Amino acid sequence: MSAIVITGAGSGLGRALALQYSKDYNEIILIGRNHERLQQTKDILQQTRELEVSTYTVNIQNQNEVESLCTSLFTKHDAAALINNAGVGHFGPVTSLSADEISEMLDTNVKGTILLSQAFIKEFQKKGKGKILNIISTAGLRGKVNESVYVASKFAVRGFTESLAKELGGTAITIAGAYMGGMDTPFWDNNDHIKDKSRLKSPEVIAEKIYRLDDGRAEIIVE
Ligand SMILES: NC(=O)c1ccc[n+]([C@@H]2O[C@H](COP(=O)([O-])OP(=O)(O)OC[C@H]3O[C@@H](n4cnc5c(N)ncnc54)[C@H](OP(=O)(O)O)[C@@H]3O)[C@@H](O)[C@H]2O)c1
């Protein structure tokens, strides 16, 4: 049974992607730090179609947690694809950001994505195939006022993704990046950077577009 692994699957875009990609995989593996939210996604998925769904609570910033996750994933499941979706943002003038906020963005968005990709690529190389989709943002395409460090983290993921696409070119391991604009998700709950998030697109609409455009292209742009 072939499985897809999705990080940040307890809310927002990750949950919506889990629903879309469950059309193509008979097992879905949900990753995040909050068990209850992952369980809610699991319940929604299993109400939608007959599926094997597993949840793992992991902080992707932590290398030991990522490594033991990957050992379990590749021992217990046939993990064929990874969506690196988990991410955080802190916004405001660069002078207002605390060291903890900067670290959280870089350690989650950049280091977490790198650690998971590295561990999965090692396993995919043994199998001879695999697929990685990195959820980036239009913040990975251009600079934005009061988003400097978040944008820096997303440019980093874009550079990582483009480089891996070249490094893995000619193999059956594919890697793509998805670039989307603002979505109405809990991402904005702890800051006032977006005044009226109800004007943003829904994660369900964006997830459906990503899924539809995910046809082997290296860049999925949904603006
Ligand atoms: N919302 C937007 O406007 C927007 C626009 C473009 C791109 N994006 C990107 O889309 C992705 C999903 O964001 P979203 O809008 O769906 O926001 P969200 O609802 O806040 O989802 C982010 C998810 O990441 C998980 N997460 C955060 N830190 C983690 C960690 N250290 N380890 C494991 N999981 C962690 C969170 O779960 P736990 O707290 O349970 O760990 C949460 O489920 C992010 O990469 C974001 O940068 C968002």
mmCIF file of C-alpha atoms and ligand atoms in Angstrom, residues 7-15 31-35 37-38 58-62 84-89 104 107-109 135-139 150 154 178-188 194 200 203, ligand 1:
data_model
loop_
_atom_site.group_PDB
_atom_site.id
_atom_site.type_symbol
_atom_site.label_atom_id
_atom_site.label_comp_id
_atom_site.label_asym_id
_atom_site.label_seq_id
_atom_site.Cartn_x
_atom_site.Cartn_y
_atom_site.Cartn_z
ATOM 1 C CA THR A 7 3.737 17.747 7.426
ATOM 2 C CA GLY A 8 1.636 20.426 9.100
ATOM 3 C CA ALA A 9 -1.411 18.290 8.343
ATOM 4 C CA GLY A 10 -3.416 19.255 11.425
ATOM 5 C CA SER A 11 -4.715 22.509 9.959
ATOM 6 C CA GLY A 12 -4.963 24.863 6.989
ATOM 7 C CA LEU A 13 -3.352 23.904 3.713
ATOM 8 C CA GLY A 14 -1.870 20.653 5.055
ATOM 9 C CA ARG A 15 -5.308 19.314 5.946
ATOM 10 C CA ILE A 31 2.708 14.913 10.766
ATOM 11 C CA GLY A 32 2.506 17.842 13.212
ATOM 12 C CA ARG A 33 3.082 18.694 16.856
ATOM 13 C CA ASN A 34 -0.537 18.768 18.026
ATOM 14 C CA HIS A 35 -2.060 15.288 18.279
ATOM 15 C CA ARG A 37 -5.531 18.493 15.371
ATOM 16 C CA LEU A 38 -3.951 15.571 13.492
ATOM 17 C CA VAL A 58 6.917 15.376 15.633
ATOM 18 C CA ASN A 59 8.642 18.725 15.903
ATOM 19 C CA ILE A 60 10.352 18.970 12.527
ATOM 20 C CA GLN A 61 12.915 21.404 13.945
ATOM 21 C CA ASN A 62 14.417 18.558 15.949
ATOM 22 C CA ASN A 84 6.848 19.520 3.200
ATOM 23 C CA ASN A 85 4.024 21.858 4.160
ATOM 24 C CA ALA A 86 4.638 22.766 7.841
ATOM 25 C CA GLY A 87 5.657 26.386 8.231
ATOM 26 C CA VAL A 88 5.431 29.401 10.505
ATOM 27 C CA GLY A 89 5.558 33.170 10.001
ATOM 28 C CA GLU A 104 11.478 29.510 14.744
ATOM 29 C CA ASP A 107 14.380 26.163 11.989
ATOM 30 C CA THR A 108 10.878 25.171 10.867
ATOM 31 C CA ASN A 109 10.630 26.456 7.320
ATOM 32 C CA ILE A 135 5.056 24.173 -0.104
ATOM 33 C CA ILE A 136 6.779 27.530 -0.487
ATOM 34 C CA SER A 137 4.776 30.753 -1.093
ATOM 35 C CA THR A 138 4.858 33.782 -3.324
ATOM 36 C CA ALA A 139 7.173 34.911 -0.478
ATOM 37 C CA TYR A 150 9.750 34.866 6.429
ATOM 38 C CA LYS A 154 11.011 30.838 1.695
ATOM 39 C CA ALA A 178 4.524 25.231 -4.928
ATOM 40 C CA TYR A 179 4.111 28.997 -4.778
ATOM 41 C CA MET A 180 0.807 30.429 -3.583
ATOM 42 C CA GLY A 181 -0.530 33.715 -2.236
ATOM 43 C CA GLY A 182 -2.387 34.380 1.007
ATOM 44 C CA MET A 183 -4.849 31.834 2.380
ATOM 45 C CA ASP A 184 -7.413 32.029 5.160
ATOM 46 C CA THR A 185 -5.812 29.619 7.651
ATOM 47 C CA PRO A 186 -4.725 29.630 11.326
ATOM 48 C CA PHE A 187 -1.317 30.825 10.044
ATOM 49 C CA TRP A 188 -2.506 34.399 10.609
ATOM 50 C CA ILE A 194 -3.362 40.576 7.622
ATOM 51 C CA LEU A 200 -7.950 35.548 1.352
ATOM 52 C CA PRO A 203 -6.879 26.501 1.570
HETATM 53 N N1 LIG B 1 -1.634 31.033 5.013
HETATM 54 C C1 LIG B 1 -1.039 31.707 4.034
HETATM 55 O O1 LIG B 1 -1.438 32.833 3.672
HETATM 56 C C2 LIG B 1 0.125 31.081 3.306
HETATM 57 C C3 LIG B 1 0.490 31.606 2.054
HETATM 58 C C4 LIG B 1 1.526 31.028 1.353
HETATM 59 C C5 LIG B 1 2.199 29.946 1.889
HETATM 60 N N2 LIG B 1 1.848 29.462 3.111
HETATM 61 C C6 LIG B 1 2.577 28.298 3.616
HETATM 62 O O2 LIG B 1 1.687 27.200 3.654
HETATM 63 C C7 LIG B 1 2.121 26.264 4.636
HETATM 64 C C8 LIG B 1 0.941 25.863 5.503
HETATM 65 O O3 LIG B 1 0.503 27.005 6.217
HETATM 66 P P1 LIG B 1 -1.011 27.248 6.614
HETATM 67 O O4 LIG B 1 -1.402 28.537 6.027
HETATM 68 O O5 LIG B 1 -1.825 26.052 6.360
HETATM 69 O O6 LIG B 1 -0.850 27.529 8.181
HETATM 70 P P2 LIG B 1 -1.234 26.671 9.456
HETATM 71 O O7 LIG B 1 -2.651 26.294 9.431
HETATM 72 O O8 LIG B 1 -0.701 27.444 10.620
HETATM 73 O O9 LIG B 1 -0.402 25.339 9.247
HETATM 74 C C9 LIG B 1 0.950 25.209 9.550
HETATM 75 C C10 LIG B 1 1.151 23.820 10.114
HETATM 76 O O10 LIG B 1 2.538 23.615 10.385
HETATM 77 C C11 LIG B 1 2.644 22.845 11.568
HETATM 78 N N3 LIG B 1 3.920 23.132 12.199
HETATM 79 C C12 LIG B 1 4.416 24.347 12.531
HETATM 80 N N4 LIG B 1 5.599 24.214 13.129
HETATM 81 C C13 LIG B 1 5.873 22.876 13.153
HETATM 82 C C14 LIG B 1 6.938 22.111 13.659
HETATM 83 N N5 LIG B 1 7.999 22.684 14.248
HETATM 84 N N6 LIG B 1 6.900 20.762 13.532
HETATM 85 C C15 LIG B 1 5.835 20.172 12.941
HETATM 86 N N7 LIG B 1 4.789 20.848 12.438
HETATM 87 C C16 LIG B 1 4.803 22.183 12.562
HETATM 88 C C17 LIG B 1 1.465 23.303 12.438
HETATM 89 O O11 LIG B 1 1.007 22.260 13.270
HETATM 90 P P3 LIG B 1 1.383 22.097 14.824
HETATM 91 O O12 LIG B 1 1.285 23.467 15.434
HETATM 92 O O13 LIG B 1 0.429 21.097 15.331
HETATM 93 O O14 LIG B 1 2.781 21.565 14.807
HETATM 94 C C18 LIG B 1 0.392 23.621 11.416
HETATM 95 O O15 LIG B 1 -0.494 22.520 11.242
HETATM 96 C C19 LIG B 1 3.269 26.946 5.390
HETATM 97 O O16 LIG B 1 4.499 26.457 4.899
HETATM 98 C C20 LIG B 1 3.116 28.418 5.034
HETATM 99 O O17 LIG B 1 4.344 29.097 5.079
HETATM 100 C C21 LIG B 1 0.815 29.990 3.837
#
